[in-house]
Amino acid sequence: MVDLLKQEMNKKNRIIFVGMVAFLFIVTILMAIIGKNTKTLDAWKLMNSLGGITTVITLLATIITTTRFAGVDSNKQIRENMAKHSKVTIFFSKVITILASYFILLAVAVITIIFMKYLIFPENALAGKVALELQWATLGNIAYFFIFESFVMMVIGFCKTWYSSIAFGVSLTFITEGIAGLFMIFIYVHRELIYNPFNFFFVEMQIQDGMKHMMTRLTLNKIIAGSIIYAIVFFVIAFIIFVYFRKFPTDDELIAKRNNKKAKKQKVTKLA
């Protein structure tokens, strides 16, 4: 396991991650300053929206998840590791790396938000409702991370390159919200549909905006508990797919497969 973790956090990945941390730190500072100057943020809104950088954290976490679980380079590394390690060990080494990376990013964001609160909103103490909003916003981001990234791990396997996996992973944020929005049409008539899995992708939005429960028709406790339950379901399915079904083709195998398809098309064309 230690050897696998070292591979996951090799020099290249460490440099990329440090860049992500620096980017998040800068964006968090800029969002607070811009929010202050444009009067779109106050101390309460800064905490409630997690500094306005929830989308950035999701984007960075998704890039980490997709590049660990899909793409030619990832497949090649997995194929090499399968000679010495089980798929189960490989899977959990990737999960541990993703979790560690996410919580470091979240810690950087929270610490920077607190620093910016004291810097640009010194008149408001970090106590009472202001502190409570930061706690709820952080909890909401964690809950959303678990359900969304588990879902990404479950469906990302078919992507062949890093670029396609990142693009598809990012697009899933809009796809899941779009499907959830479609379900909203039917929830008002069919009450039981409030427990559909896509309804729980609104967990972070509902915590940031109390009125969102009118859309989800779920209490905060229900939507947090539900998002965690569905995250576990998605995670188990992702584990089963990774261990028992995925083949992890190498670049050479993909090229050979592509050439075989071209050869078959050429034969069909000649026969026609």
Coordinates of C-alpha atoms in Angstrom, one line a residue:
M1 CA 0.0 0.0 0.0
V2 CA 2.8 2.4 0.9
D3 CA 4.4 1.8 -2.5
L4 CA 1.1 2.5 -4.3
L5 CA 0.6 5.7 -2.3
K6 CA 4.0 6.9 -3.3
Q7 CA 3.2 6.3 -6.9
E8 CA -0.1 8.2 -6.6
M9 CA 1.7 11.2 -5.2
N10 CA 4.7 11.1 -7.5
K11 CA 6.7 14.2 -8.4
K12 CA 4.5 15.2 -11.3
N13 CA 1.3 14.8 -9.2
R14 CA 2.8 16.7 -6.3
I15 CA 3.7 19.6 -8.5
I16 CA 0.2 19.7 -10.0
F17 CA -1.4 19.5 -6.5
V18 CA 0.8 22.3 -5.2
G19 CA -0.4 24.4 -8.1
M20 CA -4.0 23.5 -7.2
V21 CA -3.5 24.6 -3.6
A22 CA -1.9 27.9 -4.7
F23 CA -4.7 28.5 -7.2
L24 CA -7.4 27.9 -4.6
F25 CA -5.6 30.1 -2.1
I26 CA -5.4 33.0 -4.6
V27 CA -9.0 32.6 -5.9
T28 CA -10.4 32.5 -2.3
I29 CA -8.6 35.8 -1.5
L30 CA -9.8 37.4 -4.7
M31 CA -13.4 36.3 -4.2
A32 CA -13.5 37.8 -0.7
I33 CA -12.0 41.1 -1.9
I34 CA -14.3 41.3 -5.0
G35 CA -17.3 40.4 -2.8
K36 CA -16.4 43.2 -0.4
N37 CA -15.9 45.8 -3.1
T38 CA -19.0 44.9 -5.0
K39 CA -21.0 44.5 -1.7
T40 CA -22.1 41.0 -2.8
L41 CA -20.6 39.5 0.3
D42 CA -20.7 40.3 4.0
A43 CA -19.3 38.2 6.9
W44 CA -22.4 36.0 6.9
K45 CA -22.5 35.4 3.2
L46 CA -18.7 34.8 3.1
M47 CA -19.2 31.9 5.6
N48 CA -22.5 30.7 4.2
S49 CA -21.1 30.3 0.6
L50 CA -17.7 29.0 1.8
G51 CA -16.1 32.0 0.4
G52 CA -17.9 31.6 -2.9
I53 CA -15.3 29.0 -4.0
T54 CA -17.4 25.8 -3.7
T55 CA -17.4 25.4 -7.5
V56 CA -13.6 25.7 -7.5
I57 CA -13.1 23.0 -4.9
T58 CA -15.5 20.7 -6.8
L59 CA -13.6 21.3 -10.0
L60 CA -10.2 20.6 -8.4
A61 CA -11.5 17.5 -6.6
T62 CA -13.0 16.2 -9.8
I63 CA -9.8 16.7 -11.7
I64 CA -8.0 14.7 -9.1
T65 CA -10.6 11.9 -9.1
T66 CA -10.9 11.6 -12.9
T67 CA -7.1 11.5 -13.5
R68 CA -6.7 8.8 -10.9
F69 CA -9.4 6.5 -12.2
A70 CA -9.4 7.1 -16.0
G71 CA -7.1 7.8 -18.9
V72 CA -4.3 5.9 -20.7
D73 CA -1.6 6.9 -18.1
S74 CA -3.8 5.8 -15.2
N75 CA -4.6 2.5 -17.0
K76 CA -0.9 1.9 -17.7
Q77 CA 0.0 2.4 -14.1
I78 CA -2.8 0.1 -12.9
R79 CA -1.8 -2.6 -15.3
E80 CA 1.8 -2.5 -14.0
N81 CA 0.7 -2.5 -10.4
M82 CA -1.6 -5.5 -10.9
A83 CA 1.5 -7.6 -11.3
K84 CA 2.4 -7.0 -7.6
H85 CA -0.8 -5.7 -6.0
S86 CA -4.5 -6.7 -5.9
K87 CA -7.1 -4.5 -7.6
V88 CA -8.6 -3.9 -4.1
T89 CA -5.4 -2.4 -2.8
I90 CA -4.9 -0.3 -5.9
F91 CA -8.5 1.0 -5.7
F92 CA -8.2 2.0 -2.0
S93 CA -4.7 3.6 -2.6
K94 CA -6.4 5.9 -5.1
V95 CA -9.3 6.6 -2.8
I96 CA -7.0 7.5 0.1
T97 CA -5.0 9.9 -2.2
I98 CA -8.2 11.6 -3.3
L99 CA -9.5 12.0 0.2
A100 CA -6.2 13.3 1.5
S101 CA -6.0 15.8 -1.4
Y102 CA -9.6 17.0 -0.9
F103 CA -9.3 17.6 2.8
I104 CA -6.0 19.5 2.3
L105 CA -7.8 21.7 -0.3
L106 CA -10.8 22.1 2.1
A107 CA -8.5 23.0 5.0
V108 CA -6.7 25.6 2.9
A109 CA -10.0 27.1 1.8
V110 CA -11.4 27.3 5.3
I111 CA -8.3 28.8 6.9
T112 CA -8.1 31.4 4.1
I113 CA -11.8 32.2 4.5
I114 CA -11.3 32.8 8.2
F115 CA -8.2 34.9 7.6
M116 CA -10.1 37.0 5.0
K117 CA -13.0 37.4 7.4
Y118 CA -10.8 39.0 10.0
L119 CA -9.0 41.1 7.3
I120 CA -12.0 42.5 5.4
F121 CA -14.9 42.1 7.9
P122 CA -13.2 42.8 11.2
E123 CA -16.4 44.3 12.6
N124 CA -18.1 40.8 12.8
A125 CA -16.9 38.3 15.4
L126 CA -16.3 34.7 14.3
A127 CA -19.0 33.5 16.7
G128 CA -22.7 32.7 16.9
K129 CA -24.5 32.6 13.5
V130 CA -21.4 33.6 11.5
A131 CA -19.4 30.6 12.9
L132 CA -22.4 28.3 12.5
E133 CA -22.7 29.2 8.8
L134 CA -19.1 28.2 8.2
Q135 CA -19.7 24.9 9.9
W136 CA -22.8 24.2 7.8
A137 CA -21.1 25.3 4.6
T138 CA -18.1 23.0 5.3
L139 CA -20.4 20.1 6.1
G140 CA -22.4 20.7 2.9
N141 CA -19.3 20.7 0.8
I142 CA -18.1 17.5 2.4
A143 CA -21.4 15.8 1.8
Y144 CA -21.5 17.0 -1.8
F145 CA -17.9 15.8 -2.3
F146 CA -18.7 12.3 -1.1
I147 CA -21.9 11.8 -3.3
F148 CA -20.5 13.5 -6.4
E149 CA -17.0 12.1 -6.5
S150 CA -18.4 8.6 -5.7
F151 CA -20.7 9.0 -8.7
V152 CA -17.8 10.2 -10.8
M153 CA -15.7 7.1 -9.8
M154 CA -18.7 4.9 -10.7
V155 CA -19.2 6.2 -14.3
I156 CA -15.8 7.5 -15.4
G157 CA -14.2 4.2 -16.4
F158 CA -15.1 4.4 -20.1
C159 CA -13.0 7.6 -20.7
K160 CA -9.8 6.8 -22.6
T161 CA -7.7 9.9 -22.0
W162 CA -7.1 12.4 -19.2
Y163 CA -8.7 15.2 -21.3
S164 CA -11.9 13.3 -22.0
S165 CA -12.1 12.1 -18.4
I166 CA -11.7 15.6 -17.0
A167 CA -14.1 17.1 -19.5
F168 CA -16.7 14.4 -18.7
G169 CA -16.1 14.7 -14.9
V170 CA -16.7 18.4 -15.0
S171 CA -19.7 18.1 -17.2
L172 CA -21.3 15.7 -14.7
T173 CA -21.8 18.6 -12.3
F174 CA -24.2 20.1 -14.9
I175 CA -25.6 16.7 -16.0
T176 CA -26.6 15.7 -12.4
E177 CA -28.1 19.0 -11.7
G178 CA -30.0 18.9 -15.0
I179 CA -31.4 15.5 -14.3
A180 CA -32.3 16.6 -10.7
G181 CA -34.1 19.6 -12.2
L182 CA -36.2 17.3 -14.5
F183 CA -37.2 15.3 -11.5
M184 CA -38.4 18.5 -9.8
I185 CA -41.2 18.6 -12.4
F186 CA -42.6 15.4 -11.1
I187 CA -41.8 15.7 -7.4
Y188 CA -44.7 18.1 -6.8
V189 CA -47.1 15.4 -8.0
H190 CA -45.3 12.3 -7.0
R191 CA -44.1 12.9 -3.5
E192 CA -42.1 9.6 -3.3
L193 CA -39.7 10.9 -5.9
I194 CA -38.0 13.2 -3.4
Y195 CA -35.9 10.2 -2.5
N196 CA -34.4 9.8 -6.0
P197 CA -30.6 9.9 -5.9
F198 CA -30.3 13.0 -8.1
N199 CA -32.3 15.1 -5.6
F200 CA -29.5 14.7 -3.1
F201 CA -27.0 16.4 -5.4
F202 CA -28.6 19.6 -4.2
V203 CA -27.2 19.0 -0.7
E204 CA -24.6 21.9 -0.8
M205 CA -27.0 24.3 -2.5
Q206 CA -29.7 23.6 0.1
I207 CA -27.4 24.3 3.0
Q208 CA -26.2 27.6 1.4
D209 CA -29.8 28.6 0.7
G210 CA -32.5 27.5 3.2
M211 CA -35.2 28.2 0.6
K212 CA -33.8 25.3 -1.5
H213 CA -35.7 22.8 0.7
M214 CA -38.8 24.0 -1.1
M215 CA -37.3 22.5 -4.3
T216 CA -35.9 19.3 -2.8
R217 CA -38.8 18.9 -0.3
L218 CA -36.2 17.5 2.2
T219 CA -35.1 18.7 5.5
L220 CA -31.4 19.4 6.1
N221 CA -30.9 16.3 8.2
K222 CA -32.6 14.2 5.5
I223 CA -30.6 15.6 2.6
I224 CA -27.3 15.2 4.4
A225 CA -28.1 11.6 5.5
G226 CA -29.5 10.7 2.1
S227 CA -26.4 12.1 0.3
I228 CA -24.1 10.1 2.5
I229 CA -26.2 6.9 2.0
Y230 CA -26.2 7.4 -1.8
A231 CA -22.5 8.2 -1.7
I232 CA -21.9 4.8 -0.1
V233 CA -24.1 3.1 -2.7
F234 CA -22.2 4.8 -5.6
F235 CA -18.9 4.0 -3.9
V236 CA -19.7 0.3 -3.5
I237 CA -20.8 0.1 -7.2
A238 CA -17.6 1.9 -8.3
F239 CA -15.5 -0.6 -6.3
I240 CA -17.3 -3.6 -7.9
I241 CA -16.9 -2.1 -11.4
F242 CA -13.2 -1.3 -10.8
V243 CA -12.3 -4.7 -9.3
Y244 CA -14.4 -7.1 -11.3
F245 CA -15.3 -5.5 -14.6
R246 CA -12.7 -2.9 -15.8
K247 CA -10.0 -4.1 -18.2
F248 CA -7.6 -1.1 -18.1
P249 CA -6.4 -1.1 -21.8
T250 CA -2.9 0.2 -22.5
D251 CA -2.1 2.7 -25.3
D252 CA -0.8 0.0 -27.6
E253 CA -4.0 -2.1 -27.1
L254 CA -6.2 0.9 -27.8
I255 CA -4.2 1.6 -31.0
A256 CA -4.5 -2.0 -32.1
K257 CA -8.2 -2.0 -31.4
R258 CA -8.6 1.2 -33.4
N259 CA -6.6 -0.3 -36.3
N260 CA -8.8 -3.4 -36.3
K261 CA -11.9 -1.3 -36.6
K262 CA -10.4 0.6 -39.5
A263 CA -9.4 -2.7 -41.2
K264 CA -13.0 -4.0 -40.8
K265 CA -14.5 -0.8 -42.3
Q266 CA -12.1 -1.0 -45.2
K267 CA -13.2 -4.6 -45.9
V268 CA -16.8 -3.7 -45.7
T269 CA -16.2 -0.8 -48.1
K270 CA -14.3 -3.1 -50.6
L271 CA -17.1 -5.7 -50.5
A272 CA -19.7 -2.9 -51.1

